[in-house]
Tab-separated table of C-alpha atoms and ligand atoms in Angstrom:
chain	number	residue	atom	x	y	z
A	20	MET	CA	0.000	0.000	0.000
A	21	SER	CA	1.440	3.400	-0.923
A	22	GLU	CA	2.095	5.983	1.749
A	23	ARG	CA	-0.713	8.351	2.538
A	24	PHE	CA	1.703	11.055	3.672
A	25	TYR	CA	4.675	11.651	1.380
A	26	TYR	CA	7.152	14.373	0.415
A	27	LYS	CA	7.301	15.821	-3.052
A	28	GLY	CA	10.548	17.757	-2.992
A	29	GLU	CA	10.477	19.441	0.402
A	30	ASP	CA	6.722	19.580	0.804
A	31	LEU	CA	4.448	17.205	2.647
A	32	PHE	CA	1.470	15.900	0.703
A	33	LEU	CA	-1.632	14.026	1.767
A	34	ALA	CA	-2.676	11.433	-0.809
A	35	ARG	CA	-6.388	11.434	-1.595
A	36	SER	CA	-8.363	9.577	-4.218
A	37	SER	CA	-9.383	12.669	-6.149
A	38	GLN	CA	-6.442	15.013	-5.732
A	39	ASP	CA	-3.430	15.010	-3.427
A	40	LEU	CA	-3.245	17.923	-1.046
A	41	GLU	CA	-0.144	20.001	-0.331
A	42	LEU	CA	-0.562	20.575	3.379
A	43	LYS	CA	1.557	23.715	3.544
A	44	LYS	CA	-0.781	25.486	1.153
A	45	PHE	CA	-3.660	24.469	3.323
A	46	ALA	CA	-2.049	25.732	6.525
A	47	ASP	CA	-1.067	29.114	5.068
A	48	GLY	CA	-3.317	31.823	6.385
A	49	HIS	CA	-4.122	30.015	9.645
A	50	GLU	CA	-2.934	31.787	12.746
A	51	GLN	CA	-3.443	29.080	15.317
A	52	ALA	CA	-3.193	25.332	15.583
A	53	PHE	CA	-6.081	23.417	14.067
A	54	TYR	CA	-7.367	19.956	13.367
A	55	LEU	CA	-7.854	19.103	9.733
A	56	TYR	CA	-10.363	16.356	9.039
A	57	ASP	CA	-10.392	14.368	5.850
A	58	LEU	CA	-13.613	12.383	5.593
A	59	GLU	CA	-12.287	9.959	3.007
A	60	PRO	CA	-10.692	7.430	5.415
A	61	PHE	CA	-13.786	7.585	7.619
A	62	GLU	CA	-15.989	6.575	4.743
A	63	GLU	CA	-13.690	3.773	3.591
A	64	ARG	CA	-13.502	2.388	7.108
A	65	ALA	CA	-17.219	2.543	7.758
A	66	GLN	CA	-17.758	0.587	4.560
A	67	HIS	CA	-15.157	-1.948	5.644
A	68	TYR	CA	-16.906	-2.463	8.972
A	69	ILE	CA	-20.261	-2.876	7.262
A	70	SER	CA	-18.869	-5.367	4.757
A	71	CYS	CA	-17.121	-7.423	7.473
A	72	PHE	CA	-20.177	-7.692	9.716
A	73	GLY	CA	-22.736	-7.947	6.952
A	74	PRO	CA	-25.743	-5.833	6.026
A	75	GLU	CA	-27.900	-7.302	8.774
A	76	ALA	CA	-25.559	-5.980	11.491
A	77	ARG	CA	-25.926	-2.489	12.902
A	78	ILE	CA	-22.786	-0.418	13.316
A	79	HIS	CA	-23.132	2.390	15.832
A	80	TYR	CA	-20.370	4.962	15.533
A	81	ALA	CA	-18.969	5.708	19.030
A	82	MET	CA	-19.265	9.458	18.698
A	83	LYS	CA	-17.201	10.106	21.826
A	84	ALA	CA	-14.190	9.587	19.524
A	85	ASN	CA	-15.080	12.641	17.456
A	86	SER	CA	-18.395	14.446	17.460
A	87	HIS	CA	-17.691	17.083	14.836
A	88	PRO	CA	-21.016	17.796	13.068
A	89	GLU	CA	-19.629	16.991	9.602
A	90	ILE	CA	-18.339	13.637	10.775
A	91	LEU	CA	-21.659	12.831	12.404
A	92	LYS	CA	-23.500	13.756	9.238
A	93	ARG	CA	-21.217	11.560	7.171
A	94	ALA	CA	-21.791	8.669	9.587
A	95	ARG	CA	-25.528	9.168	9.233
A	96	ASP	CA	-25.312	9.332	5.423
A	97	LEU	CA	-23.361	6.071	5.438
A	98	GLY	CA	-26.211	4.426	7.305
A	99	LEU	CA	-24.431	4.050	10.631
A	100	GLY	CA	-26.222	4.374	13.927
A	101	VAL	CA	-24.645	6.192	16.849
A	102	ASP	CA	-23.362	5.156	20.272
A	103	LEU	CA	-23.562	8.038	22.721
A	104	VAL	CA	-22.714	8.585	26.374
A	105	SER	CA	-24.432	11.771	27.505
A	106	GLY	CA	-27.381	14.055	26.940
A	107	GLY	CA	-24.965	16.419	25.209
A	108	GLU	CA	-24.017	13.750	22.699
A	109	LEU	CA	-27.681	12.805	22.261
A	110	GLN	CA	-28.483	16.378	21.356
A	111	LYS	CA	-25.567	16.560	18.913
A	112	ALA	CA	-26.716	13.314	17.283
A	113	LEU	CA	-30.245	14.715	16.908
A	114	ASN	CA	-28.814	17.886	15.373
A	115	ALA	CA	-26.861	15.784	12.879
A	116	GLY	CA	-30.091	14.132	11.786
A	117	PHE	CA	-29.901	10.728	13.482
A	118	SER	CA	-33.252	9.289	14.427
A	119	ARG	CA	-33.837	7.979	17.920
A	120	GLU	CA	-34.109	4.452	16.504
A	121	GLN	CA	-30.451	4.746	15.475
A	122	MET	CA	-29.177	5.586	18.962
A	123	ILE	CA	-27.789	3.489	21.750
A	124	PHE	CA	-26.825	5.047	25.036
A	125	SER	CA	-23.689	3.731	26.796
A	126	GLY	CA	-21.897	5.030	29.870
A	127	VAL	CA	-21.537	4.155	33.516
A	128	GLY	CA	-23.043	7.257	35.124
A	129	LYS	CA	-26.101	8.411	33.216
A	130	SER	CA	-27.851	11.261	34.979
A	131	LYS	CA	-31.582	11.449	35.625
A	132	LYS	CA	-31.888	14.353	33.219
A	133	ASP	CA	-30.030	12.517	30.457
A	134	LEU	CA	-32.181	9.424	30.922
A	135	GLU	CA	-35.325	11.551	30.740
A	136	LEU	CA	-34.075	12.951	27.442
A	137	ALA	CA	-33.449	9.409	26.189
A	138	LEU	CA	-36.853	8.171	27.331
A	139	GLN	CA	-39.285	10.983	26.629
A	140	ASP	CA	-39.347	9.613	23.114
A	141	PRO	CA	-37.465	6.354	23.649
A	142	ILE	CA	-34.220	5.709	21.816
A	143	SER	CA	-33.381	2.277	20.437
A	144	GLN	CA	-31.431	0.994	23.417
A	145	ILE	CA	-30.001	2.009	26.767
A	146	ASN	CA	-26.974	0.007	27.886
A	147	VAL	CA	-27.279	-0.641	31.601
A	148	GLU	CA	-24.178	-0.734	33.793
A	149	SER	CA	-25.595	-1.404	37.288
A	150	PRO	CA	-28.783	-2.590	39.015
A	151	MET	CA	-29.260	0.859	40.506
A	152	GLU	CA	-29.209	2.352	37.026
A	153	LEU	CA	-31.774	-0.188	35.836
A	154	ASP	CA	-33.997	0.794	38.728
A	155	ARG	CA	-33.687	4.477	37.852
A	156	ILE	CA	-34.485	3.748	34.207
A	157	GLY	CA	-37.585	1.790	35.294
A	158	GLU	CA	-38.789	4.632	37.526
A	159	ILE	CA	-38.288	7.278	34.850
A	160	ALA	CA	-39.929	5.153	32.162
A	161	LYS	CA	-42.898	4.596	34.469
A	162	SER	CA	-43.317	8.290	35.196
A	163	LEU	CA	-43.202	9.032	31.467
A	164	LYS	CA	-45.503	6.064	30.670
A	165	LYS	CA	-42.897	4.615	28.313
A	166	CYS	CA	-41.103	1.340	27.812
A	167	ALA	CA	-37.300	1.501	27.984
A	168	ARG	CA	-35.467	-0.921	25.721
A	169	VAL	CA	-32.359	-1.925	27.638
A	170	ALA	CA	-29.271	-4.051	27.105
A	171	PHE	CA	-27.099	-5.247	29.975
A	172	ARG	CA	-23.400	-4.516	29.700
A	173	TYR	CA	-21.601	-7.666	30.701
A	174	ASN	CA	-18.144	-7.536	32.261
A	175	PRO	CA	-16.477	-10.729	30.992
A	176	ASN	CA	-13.340	-10.286	33.124
A	177	VAL	CA	-10.923	-10.213	30.212
A	178	ASN	CA	-7.578	-8.530	30.756
A	179	ALA	CA	-7.172	-6.941	27.319
A	180	ASP	CA	-3.673	-6.012	26.246
A	181	THR	CA	-3.814	-2.222	26.138
A	182	HIS	CA	-3.011	0.775	28.322
A	183	PRO	CA	-4.612	0.201	31.760
A	184	TYR	CA	-6.494	3.518	31.533
A	185	ILE	CA	-8.448	2.291	28.513
A	186	ARG	CA	-9.046	-1.311	29.590
A	187	THR	CA	-12.705	-1.729	30.501
A	188	GLY	CA	-13.722	-5.407	30.637
A	189	PHE	CA	-11.545	-6.599	33.503
A	190	LYS	CA	-12.882	-7.448	36.975
A	191	GLU	CA	-11.160	-4.380	38.477
A	192	ASN	CA	-12.906	-1.961	36.097
A	193	LYS	CA	-15.988	0.084	36.929
A	194	PHE	CA	-17.709	-0.980	33.709
A	195	GLY	CA	-20.329	-3.650	33.151
A	196	MET	CA	-21.710	-6.346	35.423
A	197	ASP	CA	-20.456	-9.890	36.001
A	198	GLU	CA	-22.592	-12.995	36.619
A	199	SER	CA	-23.056	-12.182	40.324
A	200	PHE	CA	-25.462	-9.412	39.233
A	201	LEU	CA	-27.754	-11.689	37.237
A	202	PRO	CA	-30.298	-12.618	39.963
A	203	GLU	CA	-30.758	-8.985	41.002
A	204	LEU	CA	-31.156	-7.864	37.408
A	205	THR	CA	-33.717	-10.599	36.813
A	206	ASP	CA	-35.729	-9.432	39.847
A	207	LEU	CA	-35.587	-5.824	38.721
A	208	LEU	CA	-36.819	-6.730	35.247
A	209	LYS	CA	-39.797	-8.441	36.882
A	210	ARG	CA	-40.450	-5.503	39.181
A	211	HIS	CA	-40.430	-2.941	36.377
A	212	GLY	CA	-42.645	-5.110	34.161
A	213	GLU	CA	-44.115	-3.141	31.269
A	214	ASN	CA	-41.736	-0.220	31.612
A	215	VAL	CA	-38.469	-2.026	30.905
A	216	ARG	CA	-37.744	-4.566	28.228
A	217	LEU	CA	-34.458	-6.435	27.942
A	218	VAL	CA	-33.554	-6.473	24.255
A	219	GLY	CA	-29.887	-7.388	24.216
A	220	LEU	CA	-26.491	-7.735	25.781
A	221	THR	CA	-23.500	-5.515	25.209
A	222	LEU	CA	-19.817	-5.554	26.028
A	223	HIS	CA	-16.755	-3.445	25.434
A	224	ILE	CA	-13.447	-4.582	26.884
A	225	GLY	CA	-11.162	-1.706	25.990
A	226	SER	CA	-9.712	0.512	23.328
A	227	GLN	CA	-6.696	0.440	20.982
A	228	LEU	CA	-6.755	-3.377	20.940
A	229	LEU	CA	-4.188	-4.788	18.548
A	230	ASN	CA	-5.038	-8.445	18.990
A	231	VAL	CA	-8.549	-9.806	18.585
A	232	ASP	CA	-8.138	-12.820	20.867
A	233	SER	CA	-9.427	-11.076	23.990
A	234	SER	CA	-12.337	-9.562	22.065
A	235	VAL	CA	-13.307	-13.026	20.803
A	236	GLU	CA	-12.879	-14.458	24.312
A	237	ALA	CA	-15.157	-11.741	25.676
A	238	VAL	CA	-17.877	-12.602	23.160
A	239	GLU	CA	-17.558	-16.304	23.963
A	240	LYS	CA	-17.851	-15.612	27.691
A	241	THR	CA	-20.983	-13.518	27.149
A	242	ILE	CA	-22.868	-16.036	24.998
A	243	PRO	CA	-23.989	-18.161	28.016
A	244	VAL	CA	-25.405	-15.012	29.627
A	245	TYR	CA	-27.396	-14.341	26.460
A	246	ARG	CA	-28.757	-17.881	26.649
A	247	TYR	CA	-29.548	-17.453	30.348
A	248	PHE	CA	-31.854	-14.505	29.684
A	249	ASN	CA	-33.361	-16.083	26.587
A	250	ASP	CA	-34.140	-19.228	28.588
A	251	LEU	CA	-35.902	-17.072	31.167
A	252	GLY	CA	-38.236	-15.939	28.396
A	253	HIS	CA	-36.751	-12.523	27.610
A	254	LYS	CA	-36.797	-12.135	23.891
A	255	LEU	CA	-33.348	-10.789	23.219
A	256	GLU	CA	-32.752	-9.330	19.774
A	257	SER	CA	-29.189	-8.061	19.666
A	258	PHE	CA	-25.677	-8.828	20.803
A	259	ASP	CA	-23.369	-5.815	20.878
A	260	VAL	CA	-19.701	-6.728	20.479
A	261	GLY	CA	-18.479	-3.224	21.374
A	262	GLY	CA	-15.705	-1.252	19.733
A	263	GLY	CA	-12.043	-1.112	20.610
A	264	LEU	CA	-10.152	-2.386	17.587
A	265	GLY	CA	-6.989	-0.334	17.238
A	266	ILE	CA	-4.888	1.296	14.568
A	267	ASP	CA	-1.162	1.294	13.845
A	268	TYR	CA	-0.060	4.746	14.985
A	269	HIS	CA	3.492	4.036	13.787
A	270	SER	CA	2.798	3.815	10.078
A	271	ASP	CA	0.478	4.366	7.151
A	272	ASN	CA	0.046	0.652	6.764
A	273	TYR	CA	-3.687	0.122	7.012
A	274	GLU	CA	-3.649	-3.491	6.012
A	275	SER	CA	-3.150	-5.009	9.457
A	276	GLU	CA	-5.899	-2.889	11.007
A	277	PHE	CA	-8.352	-3.746	8.225
A	278	GLN	CA	-7.485	-7.421	8.639
A	279	ARG	CA	-8.099	-7.216	12.371
A	280	VAL	CA	-11.697	-6.129	11.823
A	281	GLU	CA	-12.114	-8.894	9.263
A	282	GLU	CA	-10.679	-11.526	11.604
A	283	PHE	CA	-12.835	-10.434	14.517
A	284	ALA	CA	-15.991	-10.537	12.404
A	285	ARG	CA	-15.050	-13.894	10.892
A	286	ARG	CA	-14.504	-15.435	14.327
A	287	VAL	CA	-17.627	-14.140	16.074
A	288	ARG	CA	-20.251	-14.038	13.345
A	289	PRO	CA	-20.926	-17.806	13.188
A	290	GLN	CA	-21.252	-18.058	16.982
A	291	LEU	CA	-23.656	-15.152	17.141
A	292	LYS	CA	-25.595	-16.391	14.152
A	293	SER	CA	-26.340	-19.564	16.079
A	294	LEU	CA	-28.008	-17.406	18.756
A	295	GLY	CA	-30.312	-15.954	16.118
A	296	CYS	CA	-29.558	-12.374	17.131
A	297	ARG	CA	-28.630	-9.227	15.314
A	298	ILE	CA	-25.021	-8.100	15.757
A	299	PHE	CA	-24.335	-4.571	16.946
A	300	ALA	CA	-20.868	-2.990	17.049
A	301	GLU	CA	-19.598	0.352	18.399
A	302	PRO	CA	-16.326	1.310	16.726
A	303	GLY	CA	-14.888	4.766	17.294
A	304	ARG	CA	-11.137	4.995	16.818
A	305	PHE	CA	-10.936	2.577	13.887
A	306	LEU	CA	-13.358	4.723	11.928
A	307	VAL	CA	-12.094	8.187	12.682
A	308	ALA	CA	-8.481	8.246	13.975
A	309	ARG	CA	-6.978	8.300	10.489
A	310	SER	CA	-9.203	11.206	9.466
A	311	GLY	CA	-7.535	13.810	11.667
A	312	ILE	CA	-4.296	15.762	11.451
A	313	LEU	CA	-3.353	18.349	14.052
A	314	LEU	CA	-1.465	21.176	12.356
A	315	ALA	CA	0.598	23.496	14.512
A	316	GLN	CA	3.306	26.082	14.228
A	317	VAL	CA	6.715	26.299	15.873
A	318	GLU	CA	6.906	29.143	18.365
A	319	TYR	CA	10.448	28.525	19.569
A	320	ILE	CA	13.407	26.176	19.349
A	321	LYS	CA	15.269	25.738	22.600
A	322	LYS	CA	18.513	23.802	22.860
A	323	THR	CA	19.812	22.712	26.258
A	324	ALA	CA	22.833	20.615	27.168
A	325	TYR	CA	20.464	17.658	27.483
A	326	LYS	CA	17.815	18.054	24.830
A	327	ASN	CA	16.420	20.053	22.006
A	328	PHE	CA	12.880	21.291	22.450
A	329	VAL	CA	10.564	22.327	19.662
A	330	ILE	CA	7.851	24.411	21.307
A	331	LEU	CA	4.548	24.538	19.444
A	332	ASN	CA	1.373	26.579	19.593
A	333	THR	CA	-0.466	23.372	20.480
A	334	GLY	CA	-0.031	20.887	23.275
A	335	MET	CA	-1.816	18.743	25.820
A	336	HIS	CA	-4.707	21.219	25.908
A	337	HIS	CA	-5.515	20.285	22.287
A	338	LEU	CA	-4.232	16.706	22.193
A	339	MET	CA	-4.148	14.971	25.530
A	340	ARG	CA	-3.359	11.411	24.410
A	341	PRO	CA	0.455	11.602	24.678
A	342	SER	CA	0.339	13.153	28.175
A	343	LEU	CA	-2.384	10.879	29.459
A	344	TYR	CA	-1.417	7.501	28.002
A	345	LYS	CA	2.114	8.162	26.686
A	346	ALA	CA	0.448	7.605	23.313
A	347	TYR	CA	2.581	7.846	20.199
A	348	HIS	CA	1.692	10.010	17.188
A	349	ARG	CA	3.917	10.523	14.179
A	350	ILE	CA	5.041	14.141	13.744
A	351	LEU	CA	6.138	15.447	10.347
A	352	PRO	CA	7.186	18.924	9.201
A	353	LEU	CA	5.121	20.337	6.357
A	354	LYS	CA	8.353	21.592	4.846
A	355	LYS	CA	11.571	19.611	5.149
A	356	ARG	CA	14.537	21.707	6.134
A	357	ALA	CA	16.833	19.890	3.747
A	358	GLU	CA	19.839	22.082	4.520
A	359	SER	CA	20.283	20.404	7.932
A	360	SER	CA	20.453	16.752	8.900
A	361	SER	CA	17.759	15.094	10.980
A	362	PHE	CA	16.994	16.904	14.209
A	363	LEU	CA	16.364	14.981	17.414
A	364	CYS	CA	14.034	16.765	19.802
A	365	ASP	CA	11.087	16.621	22.155
A	366	VAL	CA	8.074	18.292	20.575
A	367	VAL	CA	6.289	20.111	23.362
A	368	GLY	CA	3.429	22.500	23.991
A	369	PRO	CA	3.098	25.808	25.835
A	370	VAL	CA	1.196	24.464	28.859
A	371	CYS	CA	2.846	24.804	32.258
A	372	GLU	CA	3.223	21.079	32.870
A	373	SER	CA	6.267	18.930	32.186
A	374	SER	CA	3.933	16.275	30.797
A	375	ASP	CA	2.929	18.643	27.999
A	376	VAL	CA	4.897	16.642	25.436
A	377	LEU	CA	3.468	15.626	22.077
A	378	GLY	CA	6.447	13.528	21.061
A	379	TYR	CA	9.585	12.340	22.849
A	380	ASP	CA	12.849	11.926	20.927
A	381	VAL	CA	11.291	12.809	17.617
A	382	SER	CA	13.645	12.737	14.669
A	383	LEU	CA	12.483	15.577	12.416
A	384	GLU	CA	13.533	15.982	8.802
A	385	GLY	CA	15.929	18.841	9.438
A	386	GLU	CA	15.880	21.511	12.133
A	387	PRO	CA	12.636	23.467	11.968
A	388	GLN	CA	12.540	27.230	12.150
A	389	GLN	CA	10.215	29.573	13.988
A	390	GLY	CA	6.898	29.704	12.150
A	391	ASP	CA	7.287	26.305	10.473
A	392	TRP	CA	4.262	24.033	10.494
A	393	LEU	CA	4.279	20.492	11.881
A	394	ALA	CA	1.636	17.820	11.358
A	395	ILE	CA	0.706	15.483	14.192
A	396	LEU	CA	-0.861	12.503	12.498
A	397	ASP	CA	-3.792	10.184	13.199
A	398	THR	CA	-5.411	12.536	15.665
A	399	GLY	CA	-8.994	12.196	14.443
A	400	ALA	CA	-10.045	10.058	17.429
A	401	TYR	CA	-9.946	11.342	21.007
A	402	GLY	CA	-8.189	14.536	19.928
A	403	ALA	CA	-10.435	17.597	19.781
A	404	VAL	CA	-13.119	15.919	21.906
A	405	MET	CA	-10.691	15.664	24.828
A	406	ALA	CA	-9.311	19.187	24.493
A	407	SER	CA	-9.566	21.720	27.285
A	408	SER	CA	-8.918	25.392	27.828
A	409	TYR	CA	-6.359	24.743	30.574
A	410	ASN	CA	-4.106	27.758	31.114
A	411	SER	CA	-6.858	29.719	29.311
A	412	PHE	CA	-5.249	29.072	25.964
A	413	SER	CA	-7.697	29.274	23.121
A	414	ARG	CA	-9.460	26.059	22.219
A	415	GLU	CA	-8.493	24.086	19.160
A	416	LEU	CA	-10.050	24.858	15.809
A	417	GLU	CA	-11.481	22.168	13.590
A	418	VAL	CA	-11.575	22.352	9.828
A	419	CYS	CA	-13.181	19.736	7.662
A	420	ILE	CA	-12.126	19.066	4.123
A	421	ASP	CA	-14.438	17.163	1.952
A	422	LEU	CA	-12.951	17.001	-1.470
A	423	THR	CA	-14.454	13.598	-2.260
B	522	LLP	N1	-18.171	1.545	23.210
B	522	LLP	C1	-17.946	1.922	24.477
B	522	LLP	C2	-18.887	1.542	25.519
B	522	LLP	C3	-16.804	2.690	24.802
B	522	LLP	O1	-16.583	3.056	26.048
B	522	LLP	C4	-15.912	3.067	23.761
B	522	LLP	C5	-14.719	3.877	24.050
B	522	LLP	C6	-16.197	2.653	22.449
B	522	LLP	C7	-17.333	1.879	22.209
B	522	LLP	C8	-15.312	2.996	21.279
B	522	LLP	O2	-14.048	2.468	21.448
B	522	LLP	P1	-12.977	2.594	20.260
B	522	LLP	O3	-13.482	1.792	19.092
B	522	LLP	O4	-12.859	4.011	19.945
B	522	LLP	O5	-11.723	2.041	20.832
B	522	LLP	N2	-9.430	8.382	25.129
B	522	LLP	C9	-8.856	7.083	24.852
B	522	LLP	C10	-9.880	6.071	24.393
B	522	LLP	C11	-11.048	5.946	25.320
B	522	LLP	C12	-12.108	4.979	24.829
B	522	LLP	C13	-13.360	5.149	25.604
B	522	LLP	N3	-14.399	4.247	25.228
B	522	LLP	C14	-7.712	7.253	23.860
B	522	LLP	O6	-7.446	8.355	23.423
B	522	LLP	O7	-7.054	6.274	23.526
């Protein structure tokens, strides 16, 4: 597969199906750091997910990864549903034109107000994370004279190989419910009768997963729970396999990440088919990470006896992943400084924290100069959505290109 980012002479280009884009030309005229979104990879990836899981499956885009209105609209146009985690996201999904039948509501701490919003005109599914939450849903549904369609999030106790902060299906995590909860959940379903209907099970064991074995194991561990509720007479309709499949932040090689989705679908589809249920999935990062580039300018170069620092007009306030998870993102200059050899440096932001580092020991193509632009790649997922205005710096800008 050819490189998506490449240099022609000294200039960095982004390869696109219609016309390649010289990024420097695009950055010219901008006076602050900004995210550039290219919807092409998003579309290609959504189609890949749909083709791997089949037309009968429902893919809900996990909009927490990136809730830019243009991305949401594209997801809707591609026929995806949406996985949301707050009333704020529900409202954004409505604004983007999703119907309530296309929405599932995840999250461990749904507020009363958010549940009311989800139930006043009931959405497709609410994923329940605790008996107390189920009880609250039942009470609200009763007061609104509605029936809540719920799925239980199962915690399969799988120790997925990823950063501990984004592992979610292990016994130590706050997410989901293990088998010890089943009797209480069964009682609550009885108690809430008409106002709550169990329609499925859901799981999500973590994010940036580079091996599908634990995801398959999680599905296999959840199948008996599905049977348990079916045998009790609940007519379950769907089995939600979650999101979590990762990308290769070190290269432009998409093949392995596409194959991972294929392998996961190939291994779980037959087992779920035998249950007679509809498959749901909630990918976020896989769909959108490759669509984002954070473009920023060099404010200063600082050379100490120990290190070189390239100080940018962006940092942890715009892209928190490196500070929070020591996450790696490739960093490339938009213009190679060919007159000097490669330049080893830490690429840092302006925030008053030593953890405000976007890249450690980055080898740049030549020593950049003040005002040069750098591109921080694969920042479409969990970039802008996690930004803050810490230090009262201005918030990130987001620009969408749709040249398809
Ligand atoms: N479903 C549920 C219930 C989730 O909690 C998540 C992500 C997803 C689906 C989508 O997962 P994905 O396909 O994007 O891996 N901020 C972190 C990632 C946090 C993921 C939170 N949950 C990061 O930057 O790596």
